[in-house]
Coordinates of C-alpha atoms in Angstrom, one line a residue:
M1 CA -6.6 35.2 -8.5
G2 CA -6.8 32.7 -5.6
R3 CA -4.6 32.9 -2.6
M4 CA -2.8 29.9 -1.0
K5 CA -3.7 29.1 2.6
P6 CA -0.9 30.2 5.0
T7 CA 1.1 27.4 6.6
R8 CA 0.2 27.2 10.2
L9 CA 3.3 26.7 12.2
D10 CA 3.0 25.4 15.8
T11 CA 4.2 28.5 17.5
K12 CA 3.4 27.0 20.9
A13 CA 5.7 24.1 20.5
A14 CA 8.3 23.6 23.2
D15 CA 11.1 24.1 20.8
A16 CA 9.6 27.2 19.0
T17 CA 11.9 30.2 19.0
C18 CA 12.5 33.4 17.1
P19 CA 14.9 33.1 14.2
A20 CA 18.4 34.4 14.8
H21 CA 18.8 38.2 14.2
A22 CA 15.0 38.5 13.8
Q23 CA 13.1 41.5 15.1
A24 CA 11.8 41.2 18.7
D25 CA 8.2 40.9 17.5
H26 CA 8.9 38.2 15.0
P27 CA 6.6 35.1 15.5
K28 CA 8.3 32.1 17.0
I29 CA 8.8 29.1 14.7
P30 CA 9.4 25.5 15.6
K31 CA 12.9 24.0 15.3
E32 CA 13.6 22.7 11.8
K33 CA 12.9 19.0 11.4
I34 CA 12.6 16.4 8.7
G35 CA 9.4 14.5 8.2
V36 CA 9.0 10.9 7.0
L37 CA 5.5 10.3 5.7
L38 CA 4.5 6.7 5.1
A39 CA 1.5 6.2 2.8
N40 CA -0.7 3.2 2.2
L41 CA -3.8 2.7 0.0
G42 CA -6.5 3.6 2.5
T43 CA -9.5 2.2 4.5
P44 CA -13.1 3.1 5.1
D45 CA -14.0 4.7 8.4
G46 CA -16.6 2.0 9.0
T47 CA -18.4 -0.8 7.4
D48 CA -21.8 0.9 7.1
Y49 CA -23.2 1.8 3.6
W50 CA -22.3 5.5 3.7
S51 CA -18.8 5.1 5.0
M52 CA -18.2 2.5 2.3
R53 CA -19.8 4.7 -0.4
R54 CA -17.5 7.7 0.5
Y55 CA -14.4 5.5 0.4
L56 CA -15.3 3.7 -2.8
N57 CA -16.3 6.9 -4.5
E58 CA -12.9 8.5 -3.8
F59 CA -11.1 5.4 -4.8
L60 CA -12.9 4.6 -8.0
S61 CA -13.0 8.2 -9.1
D62 CA -9.2 8.2 -9.2
K63 CA -8.1 8.5 -12.9
R64 CA -5.0 6.5 -12.0
V65 CA -7.2 3.6 -11.0
I66 CA -10.0 3.8 -13.6
D67 CA -8.8 5.8 -16.6
Y68 CA -12.0 5.8 -18.6
P69 CA -13.2 9.2 -19.7
R70 CA -15.2 10.9 -16.9
W71 CA -18.3 11.3 -19.0
Q72 CA -18.3 7.6 -19.6
W73 CA -17.3 6.2 -16.2
Q74 CA -19.0 8.6 -13.7
P75 CA -22.6 7.8 -14.6
I76 CA -21.8 4.1 -14.2
L77 CA -20.0 4.7 -10.9
Q78 CA -22.6 7.0 -9.4
G79 CA -25.4 4.8 -10.6
I80 CA -25.1 1.0 -10.4
V81 CA -21.6 0.7 -8.9
L82 CA -22.1 2.9 -5.8
S83 CA -25.7 1.7 -5.3
V84 CA -24.6 -2.0 -5.1
R85 CA -21.0 -2.2 -4.2
P86 CA -20.9 -0.4 -0.8
S87 CA -23.2 -3.1 0.7
K88 CA -21.1 -6.0 -0.7
S89 CA -17.8 -4.4 0.3
G90 CA -19.2 -3.6 3.7
A91 CA -20.0 -7.2 4.3
A92 CA -16.5 -8.2 3.2
Y93 CA -14.9 -5.7 5.6
R94 CA -17.1 -6.8 8.4
S95 CA -15.7 -10.3 8.1
I96 CA -12.2 -9.1 8.9
W97 CA -12.9 -5.9 10.9
N98 CA -11.0 -5.2 14.1
E99 CA -14.0 -4.8 16.3
E100 CA -12.0 -4.0 19.5
A101 CA -10.3 -1.0 17.9
D102 CA -13.2 -0.3 15.5
E103 CA -11.0 -0.1 12.5
S104 CA -9.8 -2.2 9.5
P105 CA -6.8 -4.5 9.9
L106 CA -4.9 -2.3 7.5
M107 CA -5.2 0.7 9.9
T108 CA -4.2 -1.4 12.9
I109 CA -1.2 -2.9 11.2
T110 CA -0.1 0.4 9.7
K111 CA -0.2 2.0 13.2
D112 CA 2.0 -0.9 14.5
Q113 CA 4.4 -0.5 11.6
V114 CA 4.8 3.2 12.2
A115 CA 5.2 2.8 15.9
A116 CA 8.1 0.3 15.3
I117 CA 9.7 2.6 12.7
K118 CA 9.4 5.7 15.0
S119 CA 11.2 3.8 17.7
R120 CA 14.0 2.9 15.5
I121 CA 14.3 6.3 13.8
S122 CA 14.1 8.1 17.2
A123 CA 16.9 6.0 18.6
V124 CA 19.2 7.3 15.9
Y125 CA 18.0 10.8 15.1
G126 CA 16.2 11.9 18.2
D127 CA 13.5 14.5 17.5
E128 CA 15.3 15.7 14.3
V129 CA 13.1 13.3 12.2
V130 CA 9.4 13.0 12.6
V131 CA 7.6 9.9 11.4
D132 CA 3.9 9.7 10.5
F133 CA 1.5 8.0 8.1
C134 CA -1.3 8.8 5.8
M135 CA -3.7 7.1 3.5
R136 CA -4.3 7.8 -0.2
Y137 CA -8.0 7.3 0.2
G138 CA -10.0 7.9 3.4
N139 CA -8.4 9.0 6.7
P140 CA -5.9 10.2 7.8
S141 CA -5.6 12.1 4.6
T142 CA -2.4 13.0 2.9
K143 CA -3.3 16.6 3.0
S144 CA -3.9 16.6 6.7
K145 CA -0.6 14.9 7.5
V146 CA 1.4 17.2 5.2
A147 CA -0.1 20.1 7.0
A148 CA 0.6 18.6 10.4
L149 CA 4.3 18.0 9.5
T150 CA 4.9 21.5 8.2
A151 CA 3.2 22.9 11.3
Q152 CA 5.7 21.0 13.4
G153 CA 8.5 22.7 11.6
C154 CA 9.4 20.0 9.0
T155 CA 11.2 21.9 6.2
K156 CA 12.0 18.6 4.4
I157 CA 9.6 15.7 3.9
L158 CA 10.5 12.2 2.6
F159 CA 7.3 10.6 1.2
F160 CA 7.3 6.8 1.3
P161 CA 4.5 5.0 -0.6
L162 CA 4.4 1.5 0.9
Y163 CA 4.3 -0.4 -2.4
P164 CA 7.4 -2.5 -3.2
Q165 CA 6.5 -2.6 -6.9
Y166 CA 5.7 0.6 -8.8
A167 CA 2.4 1.0 -10.5
G168 CA 0.6 4.1 -11.7
A169 CA -2.5 3.0 -9.7
T170 CA -0.6 2.7 -6.5
T171 CA 2.8 4.6 -6.2
A172 CA 2.0 7.3 -8.7
T173 CA -1.4 8.2 -7.4
A174 CA 0.0 8.4 -3.8
N175 CA 2.7 10.7 -5.1
D176 CA 0.1 12.7 -7.0
Q177 CA -1.8 13.3 -3.7
F178 CA 1.4 14.3 -1.9
F179 CA 2.2 16.9 -4.5
R180 CA -1.4 18.2 -4.4
A181 CA -1.0 18.6 -0.6
L182 CA 2.2 20.5 -1.1
M183 CA 0.3 22.9 -3.3
E184 CA -1.8 23.9 -0.2
E185 CA 1.3 25.0 1.7
N186 CA 2.5 28.6 1.5
W187 CA 5.9 27.6 2.9
Q188 CA 6.6 24.4 1.0
P189 CA 9.0 21.9 2.5
A190 CA 11.7 20.4 0.3
S191 CA 10.5 17.0 -0.7
R192 CA 11.7 13.5 -1.9
T193 CA 9.7 10.5 -2.9
V194 CA 11.0 6.9 -2.2
P195 CA 11.4 4.8 -5.3
P196 CA 10.1 1.2 -5.5
Y197 CA 12.0 -1.3 -3.4
F198 CA 10.9 -4.5 -5.1
E199 CA 14.5 -5.8 -5.5
D200 CA 15.9 -4.5 -2.2
P201 CA 17.9 -7.4 -0.7
T202 CA 16.5 -6.8 2.8
Y203 CA 12.9 -6.8 1.5
I204 CA 13.6 -10.0 -0.4
D205 CA 15.2 -11.6 2.7
A206 CA 12.2 -10.6 4.8
L207 CA 9.9 -12.3 2.3
A208 CA 12.0 -15.4 2.3
Q209 CA 12.1 -15.6 6.1
S210 CA 8.3 -15.3 6.2
V211 CA 8.0 -18.2 3.7
E212 CA 10.6 -20.4 5.5
N213 CA 8.8 -19.8 8.9
A214 CA 5.4 -20.7 7.4
Y215 CA 6.7 -23.8 5.7
E216 CA 8.4 -24.9 8.9
G217 CA 5.2 -24.5 10.9
A218 CA 3.0 -26.2 8.2
D219 CA 1.5 -29.7 8.9
K220 CA 2.2 -30.6 5.3
K221 CA 4.8 -29.0 3.0
P222 CA 3.0 -27.2 0.1
D223 CA 3.5 -28.5 -3.4
I224 CA 3.9 -24.9 -4.8
L225 CA 4.0 -21.3 -3.6
I226 CA 1.7 -18.9 -5.4
C227 CA 3.0 -15.3 -5.3
S228 CA -0.3 -13.4 -5.8
Y229 CA 0.1 -9.7 -6.7
H230 CA -2.7 -7.2 -7.1
G231 CA -3.7 -7.0 -10.8
L232 CA -3.9 -4.3 -13.4
P233 CA -5.5 -4.1 -16.8
E234 CA -3.1 -5.4 -19.4
R235 CA -3.6 -2.2 -21.3
Y236 CA -1.7 -0.3 -18.6
L237 CA 1.4 -2.3 -19.4
K238 CA 1.0 -2.6 -23.2
V239 CA -0.1 1.0 -23.9
G240 CA 1.0 2.9 -20.9
G241 CA 4.4 1.2 -20.3
D242 CA 3.7 0.6 -16.6
P243 CA 6.6 -1.4 -15.2
Y244 CA 4.6 -3.2 -12.5
H245 CA 4.3 -6.6 -14.3
C246 CA 8.1 -6.8 -14.8
Q247 CA 8.8 -5.7 -11.2
C248 CA 6.4 -8.3 -9.8
R249 CA 8.0 -11.1 -11.8
K250 CA 11.5 -10.0 -10.7
T251 CA 10.4 -10.0 -7.1
T252 CA 9.3 -13.6 -7.5
R253 CA 12.5 -14.6 -9.2
L254 CA 14.6 -13.0 -6.5
L255 CA 12.6 -14.7 -3.9
K256 CA 13.0 -18.1 -5.7
E257 CA 16.8 -17.6 -5.8
R258 CA 17.0 -16.6 -2.2
L259 CA 15.0 -19.7 -1.2
G260 CA 17.2 -21.9 -3.4
W261 CA 14.1 -23.2 -5.3
N262 CA 13.4 -24.2 -8.9
D263 CA 10.7 -22.9 -11.2
T264 CA 8.3 -25.8 -10.3
Q265 CA 8.1 -24.6 -6.7
I266 CA 6.9 -21.0 -7.2
M267 CA 4.9 -19.0 -9.6
T268 CA 3.5 -15.5 -10.1
T269 CA -0.3 -14.7 -10.4
F270 CA -2.5 -11.7 -10.2
Q271 CA -5.7 -11.1 -8.3
S272 CA -8.6 -8.5 -7.9
K273 CA -9.7 -8.3 -11.5
F274 CA -12.4 -5.6 -11.9
G275 CA -14.5 -4.8 -15.0
P276 CA -14.7 -6.3 -18.5
E277 CA -11.1 -5.8 -19.7
E278 CA -8.3 -8.4 -19.7
W279 CA -6.0 -8.0 -16.7
L280 CA -2.5 -9.3 -16.0
Q281 CA -2.6 -13.1 -16.0
P282 CA -2.7 -15.8 -14.8
Y283 CA -5.6 -14.9 -12.5
T284 CA -4.9 -16.2 -9.0
V285 CA -8.5 -17.4 -8.4
E286 CA -8.4 -19.5 -11.6
E287 CA -4.8 -20.7 -11.2
V288 CA -5.3 -22.2 -7.7
A289 CA -8.2 -24.2 -9.1
R290 CA -6.0 -25.4 -12.0
Q291 CA -3.3 -26.5 -9.5
A292 CA -5.8 -28.5 -7.6
E293 CA -7.2 -30.1 -10.8
A294 CA -3.6 -31.0 -11.8
G295 CA -3.1 -32.9 -8.6
R296 CA -1.4 -30.4 -6.4
K297 CA -3.5 -30.7 -3.3
S298 CA -1.4 -28.6 -1.0
I299 CA -0.5 -25.0 -1.9
A300 CA 0.7 -21.8 -0.2
V301 CA -0.2 -18.3 -1.2
C302 CA 1.7 -15.1 -0.3
A303 CA 1.1 -11.5 -1.4
P304 CA 4.4 -9.7 -1.9
A305 CA 2.9 -6.5 -3.3
F306 CA 1.1 -5.7 0.0
S307 CA 3.1 -4.3 2.9
A308 CA 0.2 -5.0 5.3
D309 CA -2.7 -7.4 5.4
C310 CA -5.9 -5.9 4.1
I311 CA -9.2 -6.7 2.5
E312 CA -7.4 -8.1 -0.6
T313 CA -5.4 -10.6 1.5
L314 CA -7.5 -11.4 4.5
E315 CA -10.8 -11.6 2.7
E316 CA -10.0 -12.2 -1.0
I317 CA -7.1 -14.6 -0.7
N318 CA -7.9 -16.3 2.6
E319 CA -11.6 -16.7 1.8
E320 CA -12.5 -16.4 -1.9
I321 CA -9.3 -17.8 -3.4
R322 CA -9.1 -20.5 -0.7
E323 CA -12.7 -21.5 -1.6
S324 CA -11.8 -21.7 -5.3
F325 CA -8.9 -24.1 -4.5
E326 CA -10.9 -26.3 -2.2
H327 CA -13.9 -26.4 -4.6
A328 CA -11.6 -27.8 -7.3
G329 CA -10.4 -30.6 -5.0
G330 CA -7.6 -28.9 -3.1
E331 CA -7.0 -30.0 0.4
D332 CA -4.4 -27.9 2.3
F333 CA -4.4 -24.2 1.7
L334 CA -1.7 -22.1 3.5
Y335 CA -2.0 -18.4 3.5
I336 CA 1.3 -16.7 4.4
P337 CA 0.5 -13.3 6.0
C338 CA 2.0 -10.1 4.7
L339 CA 5.2 -8.9 6.3
N340 CA 3.2 -6.4 8.5
D341 CA 5.3 -5.3 11.5
E342 CA 7.6 -8.3 11.5
P343 CA 11.1 -7.3 12.7
A344 CA 12.7 -8.2 9.4
H345 CA 10.2 -6.1 7.5
I346 CA 10.8 -3.1 9.8
D347 CA 14.5 -3.6 9.3
A348 CA 14.0 -3.4 5.5
L349 CA 11.7 -0.3 5.7
V350 CA 14.1 1.5 8.1
G351 CA 17.0 0.8 5.7
V352 CA 15.1 2.2 2.8
I353 CA 14.3 5.3 4.8
E354 CA 17.8 5.9 6.0
R355 CA 19.2 5.5 2.4
N356 CA 16.7 8.1 1.1
L357 CA 17.5 10.5 4.0
Q358 CA 21.2 10.7 3.0
G359 CA 22.3 14.3 2.6
W360 CA 19.5 15.5 4.8
V361 CA 20.7 14.0 8.1

């Protein structure tokens, strides 16, 4: 029978003391705290072949992402996919890589988000609440960050996947990894997971502000706003009952209502199709071309499913999808950045955190 690894408490922490009424030789333990662990998708450590291969292997081996039987999918993945795709993905990442920090934009932005949230949370709760982040794939791993929080004395952890809309391939797999990490802890903290916030009024308002600001600064007002969400196979919705499609459409509707627009000014599309199956439609890359061919020469695109700009927005939307629009005769393409560390977004995220901490603080 296997034994769990003991939880390693930081007994040298400045606030470490012996429990009340404990024997004199009892090890010191840190002051009890609450951890808030933000989670995003992940990022390769570098753009070289082997860094990309490690990252893609972890990502594409996830049954939540690709649910084909292992015997069927793994030979394909380990063969042709991981032979060819790391080089192509590495080139795409190099086109957006933060060379100064030697990291992906997602990592840079996530660090900025966490720093802003830490500042806000610390101002209210002091050192009672510890804020950190992890990635579902790559580094820093969920396992390492859960271990670090428990070592600091966090007896409660609020786990916050940074996906406004729920999907099995995003929110659920992040939660899965969090629960796996808890299995490694001998002294498990109490835990909560944050539900999707796709209809949260402060999130919708932050989206609306970003659109309004972009339109005000545009040389030409766009004819339509394309809300491009990351896609999923249709089968996940029809067979598995995944609510993602409905939540995406509701986000677009609430954004439309907040902006005071009509249906001709905004629409929902889906990007990042992978493999032979039918995915959620319409596909963004095809829809922007149709808009151009229909005479709409000026469009804007935003990505409400992404909390931070990443390869799917900076490279796919702002390069590939832009190219599809312009090739079809489009003229003015406005990409509206993700909410990133904008103050209104930080307000929304802090509000979600504080509501989910109720009863703990």
